[in-house]
């Protein structure tokens, strides 16, 4: 179908052994209850070309279509039948739910064959691009052809990789994922993208995508669930950056080292066994002299032992704080140590990962 202009819906219900070409065509609907180009359920053994400047004012539907080659929509302009979003069945500019495309899905800039002179035109979708449950071999797109925020449906969309000229940077792909509706969250699109990155050896990019998945999911949470997710993100970045919690742990150990050292010099961190430390007469206590046989105080060891769970260096059982502030901080130090150490060790070993 070349250089064709229609003003009503064009439904195609067929099995085609070869190629289907609708290049440089113009479709627009009079009956607002229909889409401009209806290819729902079509089976094409080879390529489907909707390129060269195809205009479809009313949208293109390929629900359940099976295409043995490429679906090429270079320079296409697909406009939904209802841009006001009043009818959920007519807001799709490009509806490829459950479509199976063995080759490439091409939604990029290309040659506009409707122009009398050589001219390039972006792919444009005014309305929702729906790829839910679709399966394609290679996704070829570009940033100029992406829809408006909230107008991309990717739930259970599967693909084997990206075209050579498609944006591959993780920042661009996170923006792409975030074009999905913000009031609904699906983890599968993030996990699918992470798989692609892992398959090409981009492990850090895969982690970035999974971190973004958890960040975006946290926006849907409330109350304690939100707080737990927020805290988990801040401390170990949802299990993908365990060394952040290890860094916090080092900071608390150094803080404890400083405070316990000050407390010892101020005389508010004292031997737990006064009789053993100063002798039965306790005369040495007046002079502040601890017996040479008693465990010598070391502020760093005291902080480390108190912070790290199950670590017993005999320092904590030999010395006790007397002041309210230092006693309170010691309990905070111990509890924080249990939380942070458990998180970073668990994340590092892979036992904790959201």
Short mmCIF file of C-alpha atoms in Angstrom, two decimals:
data_model
loop_
_atom_site.label_atom_id
_atom_site.label_comp_id
_atom_site.label_asym_id
_atom_site.label_seq_id
_atom_site.Cartn_x
_atom_site.Cartn_y
_atom_site.Cartn_z
CA UNK A 1 0.00 0.00 0.00
CA UNK A 2 1.86 3.07 -1.24
CA UNK A 3 0.93 6.75 -1.01
CA UNK A 4 -2.62 5.98 0.07
CA UNK A 5 -4.95 8.44 1.80
CA UNK A 6 -8.04 7.14 3.62
CA UNK A 7 -10.56 8.85 5.86
CA UNK A 8 -12.01 5.83 7.59
CA UNK A 9 -10.53 2.89 9.46
CA UNK A 10 -8.52 0.35 7.52
CA UNK A 11 -8.82 -3.04 9.21
CA UNK A 12 -6.57 -5.80 7.94
CA UNK A 13 -7.43 -9.30 9.14
CA UNK A 14 -5.23 -11.67 7.23
CA UNK A 15 -2.36 -14.09 7.12
CA UNK A 16 0.29 -12.80 4.74
CA UNK A 17 3.06 -15.09 3.55
CA UNK A 18 5.29 -12.24 2.41
CA UNK A 19 5.75 -8.59 3.42
CA UNK A 20 3.16 -5.97 4.31
CA UNK A 21 4.15 -2.48 3.17
CA UNK A 22 2.17 0.63 4.06
CA UNK A 23 4.78 3.25 3.20
CA UNK A 24 4.16 6.99 2.86
CA UNK A 25 0.46 6.43 3.53
CA UNK A 26 -2.07 8.63 5.27
CA UNK A 27 -4.87 7.20 7.44
CA UNK A 28 -7.41 9.29 9.30
CA UNK A 29 -10.77 8.30 10.77
CA UNK A 30 -14.22 9.79 10.45
CA UNK A 31 -15.84 7.33 12.85
CA UNK A 32 -14.29 8.22 16.19
CA UNK A 33 -15.05 4.76 17.56
CA UNK A 34 -12.35 3.18 15.37
CA UNK A 35 -8.59 3.29 15.06
CA UNK A 36 -7.01 4.45 11.82
CA UNK A 37 -5.06 1.28 11.02
CA UNK A 38 -6.31 -1.93 12.60
CA UNK A 39 -3.83 -4.81 12.37
CA UNK A 40 -5.07 -6.68 15.45
CA UNK A 41 -4.27 -10.36 15.15
CA UNK A 42 -2.60 -10.07 11.75
CA UNK A 43 0.00 -12.70 10.87
CA UNK A 44 2.80 -11.67 8.52
CA UNK A 45 5.63 -14.06 7.69
CA UNK A 46 8.12 -11.30 6.83
CA UNK A 47 8.43 -7.55 7.52
CA UNK A 48 5.73 -4.98 8.18
CA UNK A 49 6.64 -1.50 6.94
CA UNK A 50 4.81 1.48 8.36
CA UNK A 51 7.64 3.82 7.48
CA UNK A 52 8.45 6.60 5.07
CA UNK A 53 6.22 9.15 6.78
CA UNK A 54 3.08 7.13 7.51
CA UNK A 55 0.42 9.25 9.21
CA UNK A 56 -2.24 7.46 11.27
CA UNK A 57 -4.68 9.93 12.82
CA UNK A 58 -6.60 7.56 15.03
CA UNK A 59 -3.70 5.35 16.02
CA UNK A 60 -2.27 2.01 14.95
CA UNK A 61 -3.37 -1.23 16.61
CA UNK A 62 -1.41 -4.49 16.40
CA UNK A 63 -2.87 -6.34 19.39
CA UNK A 64 -1.81 -9.97 19.24
CA UNK A 65 -0.10 -9.53 15.86
CA UNK A 66 2.55 -12.05 14.81
CA UNK A 67 5.32 -10.72 12.57
CA UNK A 68 8.12 -12.94 11.33
CA UNK A 69 10.46 -10.07 10.44
CA UNK A 70 10.75 -6.41 11.43
CA UNK A 71 8.05 -3.91 12.32
CA UNK A 72 9.52 -0.73 10.89
CA UNK A 73 7.83 2.55 11.84
CA UNK A 74 10.59 4.99 10.91
CA UNK A 75 9.31 8.55 10.56
CA UNK A 76 5.78 7.44 11.45
CA UNK A 77 3.33 9.79 13.09
CA UNK A 78 0.62 8.01 15.07
CA UNK A 79 -2.02 10.09 16.84
CA UNK A 80 -4.56 8.53 19.20
CA UNK A 81 -8.26 8.86 18.54
CA UNK A 82 -8.83 10.48 21.91
CA UNK A 83 -6.01 12.73 23.11
CA UNK A 84 -8.22 13.95 25.99
CA UNK A 85 -7.97 10.49 27.59
CA UNK A 86 -11.73 10.22 28.08
CA UNK A 87 -11.99 6.71 26.58
CA UNK A 88 -9.38 4.20 27.79
CA UNK A 89 -9.77 2.10 24.64
CA UNK A 90 -9.03 4.98 22.29
CA UNK A 91 -6.04 6.69 23.91
CA UNK A 92 -3.47 4.42 22.27
CA UNK A 93 -1.41 5.97 19.51
CA UNK A 94 0.42 2.67 19.09
CA UNK A 95 -1.09 -0.43 20.67
CA UNK A 96 1.03 -3.58 20.32
CA UNK A 97 -0.22 -5.54 23.31
CA UNK A 98 0.76 -9.22 23.14
CA UNK A 99 2.36 -8.73 19.71
CA UNK A 100 5.17 -11.08 18.73
CA UNK A 101 7.85 -9.58 16.50
CA UNK A 102 10.70 -11.91 15.59
CA UNK A 103 12.94 -9.15 14.24
CA UNK A 104 13.28 -5.51 15.21
CA UNK A 105 10.71 -2.99 16.40
CA UNK A 106 11.86 0.28 14.85
CA UNK A 107 10.48 3.51 16.32
CA UNK A 108 13.09 6.01 15.12
CA UNK A 109 13.79 8.97 12.91
CA UNK A 110 13.84 8.17 9.21
CA UNK A 111 13.24 9.32 5.66
CA UNK A 112 9.92 11.06 4.98
CA UNK A 113 8.88 9.80 1.57
CA UNK A 114 5.78 11.99 1.54
CA UNK A 115 7.95 15.09 1.14
CA UNK A 116 8.83 16.20 -2.43
CA UNK A 117 12.42 16.72 -1.27
CA UNK A 118 14.64 14.45 0.77
CA UNK A 119 13.68 15.06 4.39
CA UNK A 120 14.20 13.34 7.74
CA UNK A 121 11.38 13.13 10.26
CA UNK A 122 11.21 11.86 13.85
CA UNK A 123 8.94 9.05 14.86
CA UNK A 124 6.11 10.59 16.85
CA UNK A 125 3.37 9.07 18.97
CA UNK A 126 0.71 11.43 20.32
CA UNK A 127 -0.97 9.27 22.90
CA UNK A 128 0.02 6.06 24.64
CA UNK A 129 2.55 3.58 23.31
CA UNK A 130 1.38 0.25 24.68
CA UNK A 131 3.88 -2.65 24.61
CA UNK A 132 2.36 -4.68 27.42
CA UNK A 133 3.06 -8.42 27.05
CA UNK A 134 4.71 -7.82 23.67
CA UNK A 135 7.80 -9.78 22.61
CA UNK A 136 10.37 -8.42 20.16
CA UNK A 137 13.84 -9.40 19.10
CA UNK A 138 15.58 -6.01 19.01
CA UNK A 139 14.23 -2.65 20.13
CA UNK A 140 15.36 0.25 17.93
CA UNK A 141 14.27 3.62 19.28
CA UNK A 142 15.60 7.09 19.96
CA UNK A 143 14.90 9.72 22.58
CA UNK A 144 13.05 11.99 20.14
CA UNK A 145 10.52 9.25 19.49
CA UNK A 146 9.68 8.61 23.13
CA UNK A 147 6.15 9.55 24.25
CA UNK A 148 5.20 12.08 26.89
CA UNK A 149 5.56 11.12 30.58
CA UNK A 150 2.85 8.71 31.69
CA UNK A 151 2.17 7.52 28.13
CA UNK A 152 4.42 4.45 27.94
CA UNK A 153 3.26 0.96 28.95
CA UNK A 154 6.07 -1.59 29.35
CA UNK A 155 4.71 -4.14 31.81
CA UNK A 156 5.88 -7.63 30.76
CA UNK A 157 7.42 -6.25 27.58
CA UNK A 158 10.34 -8.51 26.62
CA UNK A 159 13.16 -7.89 24.19
CA UNK A 160 16.59 -9.41 23.53
CA UNK A 161 18.55 -6.20 23.11
CA UNK A 162 18.78 -2.72 21.63
CA UNK A 163 19.63 -1.60 18.11
CA UNK A 164 23.09 -0.25 17.39
CA UNK A 165 21.89 3.37 17.32
CA UNK A 166 19.41 3.12 20.21
CA UNK A 167 20.35 5.00 23.40
CA UNK A 168 22.15 2.56 25.69
CA UNK A 169 23.29 4.87 28.50
CA UNK A 170 21.77 4.02 31.85
CA UNK A 171 20.68 7.64 32.46
CA UNK A 172 18.68 7.66 29.24
CA UNK A 173 17.16 4.26 29.92
CA UNK A 174 16.11 5.26 33.44
CA UNK A 175 14.34 8.27 31.91
CA UNK A 176 12.69 5.87 29.45
CA UNK A 177 11.40 3.64 32.24
CA UNK A 178 10.10 6.65 34.12
CA UNK A 179 7.85 7.57 31.20
CA UNK A 180 5.52 4.88 32.55
CA UNK A 181 2.56 5.97 34.66
CA UNK A 182 3.72 7.12 38.09
CA UNK A 183 0.54 5.93 39.86
CA UNK A 184 1.21 2.30 38.91
CA UNK A 185 4.40 0.41 39.63
CA UNK A 186 5.67 -2.71 37.87
CA UNK A 187 9.09 -4.17 38.58
CA UNK A 188 9.37 -6.30 35.43
CA UNK A 189 10.43 -3.48 33.04
CA UNK A 190 13.35 -2.64 35.35
CA UNK A 191 14.35 -6.28 35.75
CA UNK A 192 14.16 -6.79 31.97
CA UNK A 193 16.48 -3.83 31.34
CA UNK A 194 18.88 -5.06 34.03
CA UNK A 195 19.05 -8.45 32.29
CA UNK A 196 20.00 -6.75 29.02
CA UNK A 197 22.80 -4.82 30.72
CA UNK A 198 24.10 -7.97 32.43
CA UNK A 199 24.07 -9.85 29.13
CA UNK A 200 26.38 -7.27 27.57
CA UNK A 201 28.65 -7.07 30.60
CA UNK A 202 27.39 -3.76 32.03
CA UNK A 203 27.05 -4.98 35.62
CA UNK A 204 27.17 -1.51 37.20
CA UNK A 205 24.48 -0.24 34.84
CA UNK A 206 22.33 -3.22 35.80
CA UNK A 207 22.73 -2.30 39.47
CA UNK A 208 21.81 1.32 38.71
CA UNK A 209 18.57 0.15 37.09
CA UNK A 210 17.69 -2.08 40.05
CA UNK A 211 18.44 0.75 42.46
CA UNK A 212 16.11 3.00 40.42
CA UNK A 213 13.48 0.25 40.61
CA UNK A 214 13.56 0.32 44.40
CA UNK A 215 13.60 4.12 44.53
CA UNK A 216 10.57 4.35 42.26
CA UNK A 217 8.73 1.63 44.18
CA UNK A 218 9.32 3.50 47.45
CA UNK A 219 7.28 6.42 46.07
CA UNK A 220 4.25 4.14 46.17
CA UNK A 221 4.75 3.19 49.84
CA UNK A 222 3.44 4.91 52.95
CA UNK A 223 4.04 4.83 56.68
CA UNK A 224 6.48 2.33 58.15
CA UNK A 225 6.93 0.53 54.82
CA UNK A 226 8.14 3.78 53.25
CA UNK A 227 10.47 4.49 56.20
CA UNK A 228 12.02 1.03 56.05
CA UNK A 229 12.57 1.36 52.30
CA UNK A 230 14.02 4.85 52.71
CA UNK A 231 16.37 3.72 55.50
CA UNK A 232 17.45 0.64 53.55
CA UNK A 233 18.16 2.84 50.55
CA UNK A 234 20.21 5.34 52.54
CA UNK A 235 22.28 2.76 54.40
CA UNK A 236 23.06 0.07 51.81
CA UNK A 237 21.37 1.40 48.64
CA UNK A 238 18.88 -1.50 48.66
CA UNK A 239 21.67 -4.05 49.04
CA UNK A 240 23.63 -2.96 45.95
CA UNK A 241 26.12 -0.65 47.73
CA UNK A 242 26.98 -2.47 51.01
CA UNK A 243 30.15 -0.45 51.55
CA UNK A 244 28.08 2.65 52.27
CA UNK A 245 26.94 1.09 55.57
CA UNK A 246 30.52 -0.02 56.22
CA UNK A 247 31.58 3.61 55.80
CA UNK A 248 28.93 4.75 58.26
CA UNK A 249 30.15 2.06 60.66
CA UNK A 250 33.70 3.40 60.50
CA UNK A 251 32.36 6.87 61.19
CA UNK A 252 30.51 5.74 64.32
CA UNK A 253 33.54 3.82 65.57
CA UNK A 254 35.67 6.95 65.22
CA UNK A 255 32.97 9.06 66.94
CA UNK A 256 32.83 6.55 69.79
CA UNK A 257 36.62 6.56 70.02
CA UNK A 258 36.53 10.33 70.53
CA UNK A 259 33.65 10.37 73.04
CA UNK A 260 34.91 7.46 75.13
CA UNK A 261 38.39 9.00 75.21
CA UNK A 262 36.90 12.27 76.47
CA UNK A 263 34.83 10.39 79.01
CA UNK A 264 37.86 8.52 80.30
CA UNK A 265 39.85 11.73 80.75
CA UNK A 266 36.86 13.36 82.48
CA UNK A 267 36.60 10.46 84.92
CA UNK A 268 33.10 9.34 83.87
CA UNK A 269 34.32 6.09 82.29
CA UNK A 270 35.47 3.97 85.17
CA UNK A 271 36.52 0.38 85.96
CA UNK A 272 33.61 -2.01 86.32
CA UNK A 273 35.38 -3.84 89.18
CA UNK A 274 36.64 -1.08 91.42
CA UNK A 275 38.13 -3.42 94.02
CA UNK A 276 40.18 -5.28 91.42
CA UNK A 277 41.19 -2.05 89.72
CA UNK A 278 42.20 -0.07 92.82
CA UNK A 279 42.76 -2.69 95.51
CA UNK A 280 40.70 -3.51 98.58
CA UNK A 281 41.48 -0.26 100.32
CA UNK A 282 40.47 1.73 97.20
CA UNK A 283 43.15 4.27 98.12
CA UNK A 284 44.46 4.24 94.58
CA UNK A 285 41.07 5.41 93.35
CA UNK A 286 41.62 8.72 95.05
CA UNK A 287 44.86 9.13 93.14
CA UNK A 288 43.32 7.74 89.95
CA UNK A 289 45.89 4.94 89.69
CA UNK A 290 44.61 1.68 88.23
CA UNK A 291 46.38 -1.55 89.14
CA UNK A 292 48.88 -2.78 86.57
CA UNK A 293 47.08 -6.13 86.59
CA UNK A 294 43.79 -4.52 85.52
CA UNK A 295 42.81 -4.21 81.85
CA UNK A 296 44.19 -0.94 80.53
CA UNK A 297 41.60 1.33 78.95
CA UNK A 298 41.84 1.91 75.21
CA UNK A 299 39.15 4.17 73.75
CA UNK A 300 39.44 2.79 70.20
CA UNK A 301 39.18 -0.85 71.31
CA UNK A 302 36.27 0.06 73.59
CA UNK A 303 34.42 1.75 70.71
CA UNK A 304 35.15 -1.10 68.28
CA UNK A 305 34.10 -3.84 70.69
CA UNK A 306 30.90 -2.03 71.67
CA UNK A 307 29.95 -1.40 68.04
CA UNK A 308 30.68 -4.75 66.40
CA UNK A 309 28.21 -7.46 67.47
CA UNK A 310 29.60 -10.58 69.13
CA UNK A 311 33.12 -9.12 69.32
CA UNK A 312 34.56 -9.66 72.82
CA UNK A 313 37.94 -8.08 73.55
CA UNK A 314 37.34 -7.93 77.34
CA UNK A 315 37.39 -4.12 77.29
CA UNK A 316 33.64 -3.59 77.59
CA UNK A 317 33.27 -5.85 80.60
CA UNK A 318 36.13 -4.08 82.39
CA UNK A 319 35.02 -0.46 81.97
CA UNK A 320 31.60 1.20 82.44
CA UNK A 321 30.38 4.79 81.89
CA UNK A 322 28.89 6.63 84.88
CA UNK A 323 27.55 9.81 83.30
CA UNK A 324 24.02 9.79 81.83
CA UNK A 325 25.11 11.15 78.47
CA UNK A 326 27.91 8.67 77.95
CA UNK A 327 25.79 5.77 79.21
CA UNK A 328 23.01 6.75 76.81
CA UNK A 329 25.43 7.10 73.94
CA UNK A 330 26.91 3.66 74.68
CA UNK A 331 23.48 2.06 74.23
CA UNK A 332 22.94 4.03 71.02
CA UNK A 333 26.40 2.96 69.86
CA UNK A 334 25.65 -0.72 70.49
CA UNK A 335 22.21 -0.68 68.81
CA UNK A 336 23.52 1.23 65.79
CA UNK A 337 26.35 -1.26 65.51
CA UNK A 338 23.95 -4.19 65.37
CA UNK A 339 21.84 -2.49 62.68
CA UNK A 340 24.66 -1.29 60.42
CA UNK A 341 26.85 -4.35 60.74
CA UNK A 342 23.95 -6.68 60.02
CA UNK A 343 22.99 -4.63 56.97
CA UNK A 344 26.39 -4.34 55.33
CA UNK A 345 27.48 -7.89 56.08
CA UNK A 346 24.12 -9.21 54.85
CA UNK A 347 24.23 -7.07 51.72
CA UNK A 348 27.85 -8.00 51.01
CA UNK A 349 27.07 -11.70 51.27
CA UNK A 350 23.94 -11.34 49.15
CA UNK A 351 21.59 -12.37 51.95
CA UNK A 352 19.98 -8.92 52.01
CA UNK A 353 18.89 -7.46 48.69
CA UNK A 354 15.59 -5.80 47.96
#
